[in-house]
XYZ file of C-alpha atoms in Angstrom:
573
model
C -47.787 -4.432 12.983
C -50.913 -5.485 11.048
C -52.805 -2.629 9.787
C -56.513 -2.766 8.321
C -57.750 -0.064 6.433
C -61.421 0.780 7.639
C -62.830 2.828 4.860
C -66.192 3.709 7.320
C -68.463 5.102 4.528
C -67.839 1.663 2.605
C -67.106 -1.016 5.378
C -70.795 -0.500 7.236
C -72.943 -0.088 4.164
C -75.387 -3.016 4.199
C -77.651 -1.351 1.430
C -77.633 -4.153 -0.966
C -79.536 -2.189 -4.200
C -77.267 1.049 -4.580
C -78.031 2.955 -7.502
C -75.431 4.412 -10.237
C -74.214 8.052 -8.658
C -76.693 7.659 -6.297
C -76.745 9.914 -3.464
C -77.010 9.169 0.422
C -80.694 8.975 0.615
C -80.366 6.572 -2.013
C -77.503 4.598 -1.723
C -77.154 4.844 1.987
C -73.653 5.232 3.984
C -71.356 2.991 6.514
C -71.342 5.069 9.976
C -68.930 4.393 13.402
C -71.893 2.516 15.097
C -70.822 -0.589 12.311
C -67.612 -0.748 13.314
C -69.463 -2.603 16.682
C -68.174 -5.094 18.723
C -68.823 -8.266 16.304
C -66.379 -6.314 14.199
C -63.613 -5.368 16.017
C -63.594 -9.200 17.822
C -63.564 -10.789 14.011
C -60.749 -8.460 12.950
C -58.796 -8.997 16.358
C -59.764 -12.816 15.276
C -57.965 -12.028 11.824
C -54.805 -11.279 13.358
C -55.531 -6.775 12.938
C -53.467 -5.042 15.579
C -54.356 -1.512 14.008
C -57.171 -0.300 12.431
C -56.527 2.816 9.856
C -59.880 4.649 9.765
C -59.977 6.036 6.685
C -61.974 9.161 5.150
C -63.273 10.521 8.552
C -62.754 14.278 8.384
C -65.220 16.361 7.241
C -64.553 16.818 3.590
C -66.087 17.433 0.014
C -69.719 16.515 -0.808
C -73.058 17.108 -2.621
C -74.136 16.254 0.843
C -75.729 18.563 2.892
C -76.731 19.365 6.636
C -78.277 22.813 6.587
C -79.382 22.499 10.595
C -75.614 22.102 10.612
C -74.867 24.964 8.940
C -73.117 22.315 6.338
C -73.692 23.033 2.594
C -73.232 20.930 -0.027
C -70.126 21.920 -1.886
C -70.258 23.535 -5.383
C -70.559 19.808 -7.811
C -67.616 21.866 -10.284
C -65.365 21.155 -8.035
C -66.440 17.959 -6.056
C -65.623 14.634 -7.123
C -68.582 12.587 -6.615
C -71.817 12.042 -5.165
C -69.613 12.054 -1.356
C -66.942 13.858 -2.504
C -62.992 13.163 -2.109
C -62.026 12.341 1.673
C -58.910 13.557 0.600
C -60.543 17.624 0.128
C -60.594 18.545 3.356
C -63.438 21.236 4.404
C -62.865 20.891 8.203
C -59.921 19.758 9.404
C -60.984 19.566 13.622
C -64.562 18.024 12.346
C -65.836 14.667 11.703
C -67.755 13.801 8.414
C -71.354 14.158 9.479
C -72.302 11.413 6.425
C -70.548 8.752 9.448
C -72.616 9.485 12.604
C -76.208 8.409 13.461
C -76.762 11.274 14.711
C -74.987 14.090 12.706
C -75.280 17.021 15.239
C -73.340 14.322 17.771
C -70.618 13.537 14.866
C -67.630 14.015 17.395
C -68.715 12.103 20.155
C -69.776 9.139 17.971
C -65.935 9.179 16.863
C -64.842 9.620 20.483
C -66.853 6.872 21.713
C -65.480 4.769 18.714
C -62.143 5.066 19.433
C -62.540 4.164 22.937
C -64.354 0.744 21.714
C -61.507 0.304 19.938
C -59.435 0.834 22.152
C -61.098 -1.145 24.908
C -60.612 -4.311 22.235
C -56.693 -4.086 22.306
C -56.404 -2.146 18.564
C -54.396 0.980 17.898
C -55.977 4.301 15.618
C -54.272 5.677 12.686
C -56.225 8.584 10.794
C -55.434 10.514 7.694
C -53.769 13.780 7.627
C -53.482 15.189 4.481
C -51.591 18.375 4.875
C -50.844 19.220 1.418
C -53.981 20.347 0.187
C -57.119 21.459 1.371
C -60.719 21.836 -0.319
C -61.562 25.111 -2.266
C -64.459 25.698 -0.297
C -62.442 25.292 2.946
C -64.251 26.190 5.475
C -63.762 25.383 9.265
C -66.633 25.167 11.587
C -65.059 23.752 14.477
C -62.078 25.037 15.277
C -60.872 25.780 18.624
C -61.741 29.960 18.982
C -57.903 30.703 18.869
C -57.637 29.138 15.655
C -56.844 30.667 13.020
C -58.730 30.252 9.423
C -56.452 29.459 6.361
C -56.057 31.751 4.184
C -57.577 34.617 6.620
C -54.832 37.185 6.660
C -53.151 36.005 3.501
C -51.821 39.000 0.526
C -53.827 37.946 -2.496
C -51.915 39.860 -4.262
C -48.581 38.129 -4.565
C -48.013 34.835 -5.976
C -46.247 34.141 -3.294
C -45.452 35.201 0.013
C -43.664 32.640 3.513
C -46.783 33.265 6.034
C -49.745 33.267 3.443
C -51.253 29.883 3.650
C -52.268 29.059 -0.326
C -50.506 29.972 -3.487
C -52.444 32.918 -5.830
C -52.599 33.665 -9.429
C -52.737 37.444 -8.925
C -55.791 39.279 -10.829
C -57.252 35.773 -12.120
C -59.938 34.360 -11.665
C -60.441 30.557 -11.597
C -61.741 28.447 -14.233
C -63.452 24.974 -13.977
C -62.571 22.738 -17.014
C -65.490 22.402 -19.493
C -64.620 18.362 -18.772
C -65.689 18.885 -15.529
C -68.535 21.064 -16.260
C -70.173 18.595 -18.605
C -69.742 16.069 -16.089
C -71.634 17.963 -13.719
C -75.630 16.778 -13.922
C -76.186 20.363 -12.335
C -76.196 22.483 -15.389
C -76.716 25.349 -13.483
C -73.886 25.514 -11.007
C -71.089 28.417 -11.208
C -68.168 28.730 -9.379
C -66.253 31.859 -8.662
C -63.378 31.919 -7.307
C -61.023 35.142 -7.215
C -57.859 35.117 -7.433
C -56.778 31.102 -8.052
C -55.353 29.622 -5.851
C -53.198 26.699 -7.025
C -54.360 23.467 -7.190
C -53.226 20.498 -5.083
C -50.862 18.373 -7.304
C -48.843 21.822 -7.955
C -50.747 23.613 -10.620
C -49.468 26.847 -10.402
C -52.148 28.354 -12.903
C -55.722 29.477 -12.768
C -57.514 26.297 -15.556
C -56.131 23.217 -13.874
C -57.176 20.122 -16.291
C -60.085 17.335 -15.110
C -56.956 14.738 -14.159
C -55.552 17.606 -11.494
C -56.396 17.658 -8.072
C -59.016 20.551 -9.183
C -61.261 20.110 -6.459
C -57.735 20.797 -3.956
C -55.903 24.170 -3.074
C -51.936 23.519 -2.199
C -51.073 24.764 1.150
C -48.127 26.893 1.551
C -44.865 25.554 3.700
C -42.633 28.426 2.512
C -41.265 27.283 -0.653
C -41.525 29.334 -3.831
C -41.631 26.426 -6.116
C -42.110 29.001 -9.571
C -38.731 30.621 -8.329
C -36.537 27.827 -8.321
C -38.380 25.898 -5.483
C -36.300 28.319 -2.783
C -36.532 27.909 0.994
C -37.801 30.518 2.981
C -37.319 28.894 6.640
C -35.665 31.581 8.733
C -38.304 31.761 10.459
C -41.184 29.172 10.929
C -44.059 29.933 8.010
C -47.682 29.995 9.497
C -48.661 27.050 8.040
C -46.543 25.285 10.580
C -48.320 26.150 13.599
C -51.396 25.548 11.783
C -50.528 21.940 10.772
C -49.015 21.382 14.002
C -51.821 22.635 16.235
C -54.130 20.294 14.169
C -51.721 17.210 14.806
C -51.845 18.118 18.106
C -55.832 18.205 18.224
C -56.475 14.601 17.028
C -53.711 12.803 19.232
C -55.968 14.548 22.183
C -59.063 12.923 21.165
C -56.754 9.436 21.443
C -55.873 9.204 17.784
C -52.198 6.796 18.279
C -51.158 7.818 14.896
C -51.360 9.264 10.898
C -51.226 8.097 7.820
C -49.714 11.272 6.008
C -50.974 11.775 2.629
C -48.612 12.591 0.186
C -46.224 13.486 2.826
C -43.612 14.126 0.546
C -45.152 17.040 -1.706
C -44.600 18.485 2.313
C -41.259 20.217 2.808
C -39.098 17.603 4.874
C -37.846 20.618 7.014
C -41.479 20.698 8.115
C -41.943 17.095 9.627
C -38.547 17.422 11.070
C -39.281 20.295 13.221
C -43.387 18.906 13.362
C -42.810 15.680 14.359
C -40.131 16.581 16.981
C -42.716 19.397 18.614
C -45.909 16.921 18.334
C -43.060 13.756 20.018
C -42.851 16.139 22.957
C -46.118 15.546 24.515
C -47.440 12.796 21.946
C -45.704 9.105 21.029
C -47.897 9.131 17.587
C -47.415 6.101 14.830
C -46.348 8.273 12.008
C -46.431 6.901 8.386
C -45.690 8.418 5.266
C -46.774 7.798 1.812
C -44.137 8.986 -0.265
C -43.171 7.477 -3.731
C -39.553 8.769 -4.511
C -36.940 6.818 -3.195
C -34.110 9.389 -2.637
C -36.455 10.599 -0.770
C -36.874 7.634 2.092
C -33.903 7.856 4.071
C -34.580 11.905 4.440
C -38.201 11.038 5.845
C -36.779 8.467 7.866
C -34.743 10.845 9.661
C -37.224 13.453 10.081
C -39.619 11.280 12.212
C -41.329 8.812 10.463
C -41.618 5.546 11.640
C -42.873 3.665 8.760
C -43.132 4.487 4.785
C -45.674 3.566 2.022
C -43.372 0.538 -0.083
C -45.814 1.354 -3.670
C -42.719 2.378 -5.859
C -40.952 -0.598 -4.558
C -42.706 -3.790 -3.509
C -45.730 -3.087 -4.842
C -44.995 -2.143 -8.354
C -42.840 -4.942 -8.904
C -45.531 -7.455 -7.753
C -47.431 -5.664 -9.901
C -45.310 -6.148 -13.308
C -45.320 -9.368 -12.431
C -48.869 -10.455 -12.537
C -49.405 -7.807 -15.507
C -46.888 -7.532 -17.692
C -44.698 -10.519 -17.492
C -42.062 -9.301 -15.457
C -39.143 -11.922 -13.886
C -40.213 -13.053 -10.436
C -36.410 -12.349 -9.634
C -36.376 -8.814 -10.027
C -37.876 -9.259 -6.455
C -34.063 -9.527 -5.377
C -33.608 -5.587 -7.227
C -36.333 -4.232 -4.052
C -34.355 -5.234 -1.085
C -31.689 -3.974 -3.059
C -32.304 -0.946 -3.857
C -33.829 -0.105 0.131
C -30.094 -0.014 1.770
C -30.908 -1.363 5.015
C -34.722 0.359 4.903
C -37.108 -2.886 4.526
C -38.010 -3.136 8.185
C -39.323 0.706 7.806
C -41.349 0.022 4.742
C -44.874 -0.645 5.283
C -46.127 -2.918 2.502
C -49.455 -3.847 1.215
C -50.733 -5.007 -2.162
C -54.385 -3.472 -2.062
C -55.677 0.091 -0.545
C -58.082 2.562 -1.499
C -56.154 4.215 -4.221
C -55.436 0.473 -5.760
C -56.897 -2.302 -8.073
C -58.651 -4.893 -6.217
C -56.392 -8.255 -6.417
C -60.010 -10.046 -7.218
C -60.766 -7.413 -10.286
C -60.424 -8.166 -13.725
C -58.552 -5.275 -14.073
C -55.728 -6.981 -12.185
C -55.272 -11.131 -11.485
C -59.216 -11.699 -11.786
C -59.379 -14.481 -8.375
C -58.263 -13.406 -5.421
C -56.336 -16.973 -4.689
C -54.090 -16.513 -7.299
C -52.847 -13.120 -6.006
C -51.848 -15.230 -3.141
C -48.151 -15.370 -3.584
C -47.833 -11.409 -4.297
C -49.901 -11.066 -0.652
C -47.404 -13.648 0.920
C -43.653 -11.867 -0.373
C -45.668 -8.887 0.892
C -46.924 -9.933 4.480
C -43.571 -12.453 5.151
C -40.081 -10.393 3.355
C -39.266 -8.003 6.195
C -40.555 -7.339 9.958
C -41.959 -3.857 8.713
C -45.987 -3.215 9.046
C -48.344 -4.819 6.270
C -51.707 -3.893 5.534
C -55.178 -4.923 3.947
C -57.747 -2.777 2.775
C -61.691 -3.539 3.659
C -62.760 -6.269 1.656
C -59.376 -7.837 0.928
C -59.907 -10.933 3.124
C -63.252 -11.424 1.635
C -62.614 -11.007 -2.297
C -63.857 -8.170 -2.742
C -63.658 -7.318 -6.855
C -65.279 -3.366 -6.742
C -67.027 -5.370 -10.504
C -68.824 -2.675 -12.488
C -68.790 1.582 -12.382
C -70.948 3.032 -9.534
C -70.620 6.526 -10.234
C -67.680 9.017 -10.371
C -65.204 6.547 -10.181
C -66.135 4.653 -13.491
C -65.280 0.872 -13.679
C -61.627 0.599 -12.674
C -61.074 -2.451 -10.035
C -60.923 0.238 -7.384
C -63.668 0.504 -4.498
C -65.137 4.226 -5.633
C -63.657 6.227 -2.460
C -66.225 9.304 -4.203
C -69.391 7.323 -4.229
C -71.694 6.609 -1.849
C -70.435 2.998 -3.098
C -70.538 -0.545 -1.303
C -68.920 -3.877 -1.321
C -71.449 -6.475 -1.809
C -68.937 -9.456 -1.421
C -67.446 -7.378 2.019
C -71.271 -7.453 2.808
C -70.968 -11.404 3.361
C -68.405 -11.252 6.249
C -70.706 -8.677 7.988
C -73.912 -10.426 7.801
C -75.817 -7.872 8.631
C -73.711 -6.722 11.128
C -72.225 -9.929 12.835
C -69.309 -10.178 11.220
C -68.885 -13.998 11.207
C -69.227 -14.608 7.218
C -72.475 -16.637 8.008
C -73.511 -15.148 4.229
C -69.910 -16.097 2.746
C -69.978 -19.041 -0.250
C -67.448 -22.131 0.206
C -64.087 -19.940 -1.461
C -64.605 -16.645 0.750
C -64.687 -18.776 3.741
C -61.595 -20.230 2.737
C -59.796 -17.530 1.515
C -60.862 -15.198 4.641
C -59.103 -18.721 6.634
C -56.334 -18.326 4.082
C -55.910 -14.712 5.584
C -56.155 -15.301 9.196
C -53.820 -18.112 8.813
C -51.166 -16.170 7.803
C -51.951 -12.716 9.889
C -51.694 -14.590 12.697
C -48.677 -16.365 11.823
C -46.795 -13.281 11.074
C -47.562 -12.326 14.677
C -46.064 -14.544 16.508
C -43.539 -16.565 14.890
C -40.404 -15.084 15.472
C -38.760 -15.291 12.077
C -41.701 -12.923 10.773
C -41.554 -10.098 13.368
C -38.176 -9.957 14.811
C -35.643 -12.614 12.115
C -33.366 -11.402 9.745
C -33.973 -12.249 5.621
C -31.602 -13.947 3.279
C -32.539 -13.964 -0.470
C -31.784 -17.296 -2.136
C -31.994 -16.120 -5.637
C -28.303 -15.551 -6.294
C -27.532 -19.341 -5.953
C -30.952 -20.697 -7.664
C -30.312 -20.224 -11.330
C -32.125 -20.539 -14.272
C -30.391 -23.130 -15.124
C -30.698 -25.501 -12.082
C -33.839 -27.356 -11.417
C -35.255 -23.795 -10.225
C -37.437 -21.084 -12.212
C -36.699 -17.381 -11.705
C -39.106 -16.442 -14.007
C -41.432 -17.214 -11.720
C -40.397 -18.957 -8.504
C -38.684 -16.865 -5.646
C -37.231 -18.633 -2.596
C -35.802 -17.142 0.511
C -35.391 -17.364 4.279
C -36.527 -15.880 7.664
C -34.932 -17.029 10.319
C -34.566 -15.823 14.285
C -32.698 -17.854 16.842
C -34.378 -22.037 16.419
C -37.125 -20.446 14.085
C -35.837 -20.777 10.430
C -38.371 -20.307 7.417
C -38.059 -21.492 3.872
C -40.425 -19.488 1.726
C -41.132 -20.573 -1.879
C -43.654 -18.851 -4.123
C -45.077 -19.213 -7.666
C -46.247 -16.714 -9.764
C -47.368 -18.716 -12.165
C -50.694 -18.882 -12.391
C -51.214 -21.677 -14.347
C -48.619 -24.247 -13.983
C -47.172 -25.481 -10.913
C -43.476 -25.651 -10.280
C -40.963 -28.184 -9.761
C -38.002 -26.522 -7.639
C -34.739 -27.983 -5.892
C -34.033 -24.946 -3.518
C -30.500 -24.611 -2.419
C -29.486 -22.751 0.860
C -25.587 -21.761 1.097
C -23.636 -22.614 3.492
C -23.004 -19.036 4.785
C -26.993 -18.978 5.012
C -27.207 -22.269 7.650
C -24.181 -20.630 9.687
C -26.098 -17.546 9.860
C -29.323 -20.163 11.053
C -27.072 -22.056 13.551
C -27.333 -25.088 10.968
C -24.548 -27.342 10.294
C -23.464 -30.534 9.134
C -22.235 -32.989 11.623
C -18.993 -34.620 9.611
C -18.929 -37.898 11.091
C -22.323 -38.853 11.614
C -24.268 -36.722 8.167
C -27.012 -36.295 11.054
C -28.646 -32.939 10.689
C -28.078 -31.061 13.537
C -28.118 -27.198 14.970
C -25.548 -26.350 17.343
C -27.516 -26.530 20.056
C -27.563 -30.551 19.348
C -31.135 -31.706 18.256
C -31.663 -33.808 15.545
C -33.100 -32.592 12.518
C -35.175 -34.332 10.168
C -37.572 -33.373 7.928
C -38.935 -29.468 7.318
C -42.602 -28.946 8.067
C -44.671 -27.064 5.717
C -46.600 -24.636 8.191
C -49.896 -24.251 5.842
C -50.443 -28.219 5.489
C -48.470 -29.913 8.061
C -46.794 -31.814 5.027
C -43.387 -33.124 6.282
C -40.495 -32.788 3.429
C -37.507 -34.894 3.694
C -33.821 -34.014 3.227
C -30.297 -34.020 3.685
C -28.953 -30.944 5.236
C -25.748 -32.458 3.884
C -26.745 -31.840 0.074
C -28.616 -28.784 0.378
C -25.910 -26.467 -0.904
C -25.327 -28.676 -3.867
C -28.638 -30.642 -4.589
C -30.988 -28.311 -2.828
C -34.806 -29.918 -0.821
C -36.811 -30.833 -3.621
C -40.382 -29.942 -4.112
C -43.184 -28.574 -6.423
C -45.253 -25.574 -5.840
C -48.774 -25.435 -6.605
C -49.349 -22.654 -9.967
C -50.220 -19.070 -8.061
C -49.279 -21.146 -5.053
C -46.398 -20.845 -2.472
C -45.020 -22.835 0.262
C -43.377 -22.294 4.378
C -41.355 -24.575 4.885
C -40.261 -24.923 9.090
C -37.048 -26.539 8.629
């Protein structure tokens, strides 16, 4: 499974001269129409199987659509002109920014689903269960659906069937830093009683670093009273959120990337996923950052989990802080067999762009990390729109500042991605030579991981234990492992040293040879496998170069090679 995270607002934005902190009329906005047949054909050719449409549900925004009854949200509780796509205003609505004709936004979304499905992709969207916007008001909910908080007892800080948590008899207080950032100096915001903020802040005055634009939803856990759980009967919020999941499945959505799934009790997921799958075989991906919860959330029905705090953080630390490459071994060890359910990535909307000066400053130098994420296990791999074009998110565009991320809060553009988009042709005709080289590299790797049985079906073997620092190997910068399935056997070696190549003699122990069904013919010293075919050399998958080696000596002397600075080798044995 290769997932492409497509942030609709920026993916199709063709504006080449955006203004700092510009509004929609000044900076423009991508729409569903920009995800045209050319784009989909290009993504299929790139090796993508699943498209995660990000930011499609209507959320906080300073853009008003008065003819549709949609007001601009209060700037004091809105992050950026475009607003956070995770501050939901209506779970049953599509964001009007993304439609050519906002009045027909749902029809345009449904047509986009059909177009994507016709090209053979599965479609994933965000589900944001932990919090919603402070000014949430549904315009599109079915007639028989209650509004969130409609029947809450606001005199209680907690009640099992309240949808929100309250600060009784206390008014919500806008943080002064937020007020100072607001260009509309006359803005006021009134909320009484104050509701708890999205990141579990149970006070009326969240800080500027809190999720002050969002309100925490109540699933029956009394956080202020020893986290006691009240699940003797199903809490009201559970039913409402299950209805939302069913609603989008019935629209044709194939699955959900669940925002901050770990902040919602696992008991809800066990119940809701079971209920949902009685009628819909939805893919469920959990954003989760607490490894001790992994098994519980897989047990509750999630297909895949974010591998942020494991592999991503380890690879980031190798690049940015000099952590040793051999510590990657700790990642798979700590997962205790869950490697194949981990969703791997090196970019998404939360993370710094690889080509950014805030990370490594060069998309090619980041390829060892990308290769590790792609090829280490059988689980899904994801890229973020613009990654394949070397997007570097350089400079501040508005609310988000200059942090190496493509802003999700502003009407932003992706200049390098626009070179691939090429005014809707999606043929890369405006690419620089370096961009074209990068794009073709991603294309080759993504398609390789789809079609190679050793990668999508095979086992993993870590070679670091048999290649210590005192041999002709450098575990400070070099990591080596095997992937194998039947007659497909791969040796993968990456070099994280950004400036120097590394000479290696990579040893493969006897038990690994046996696992791969390779054995030495004692009488002839020929290299043979158990099927009897002769093996005289290995092949570098990326270049086609031949690497000669003696199978009799791979356990003692290894396979000799030189790996370029910030390079990698995929060797077919």
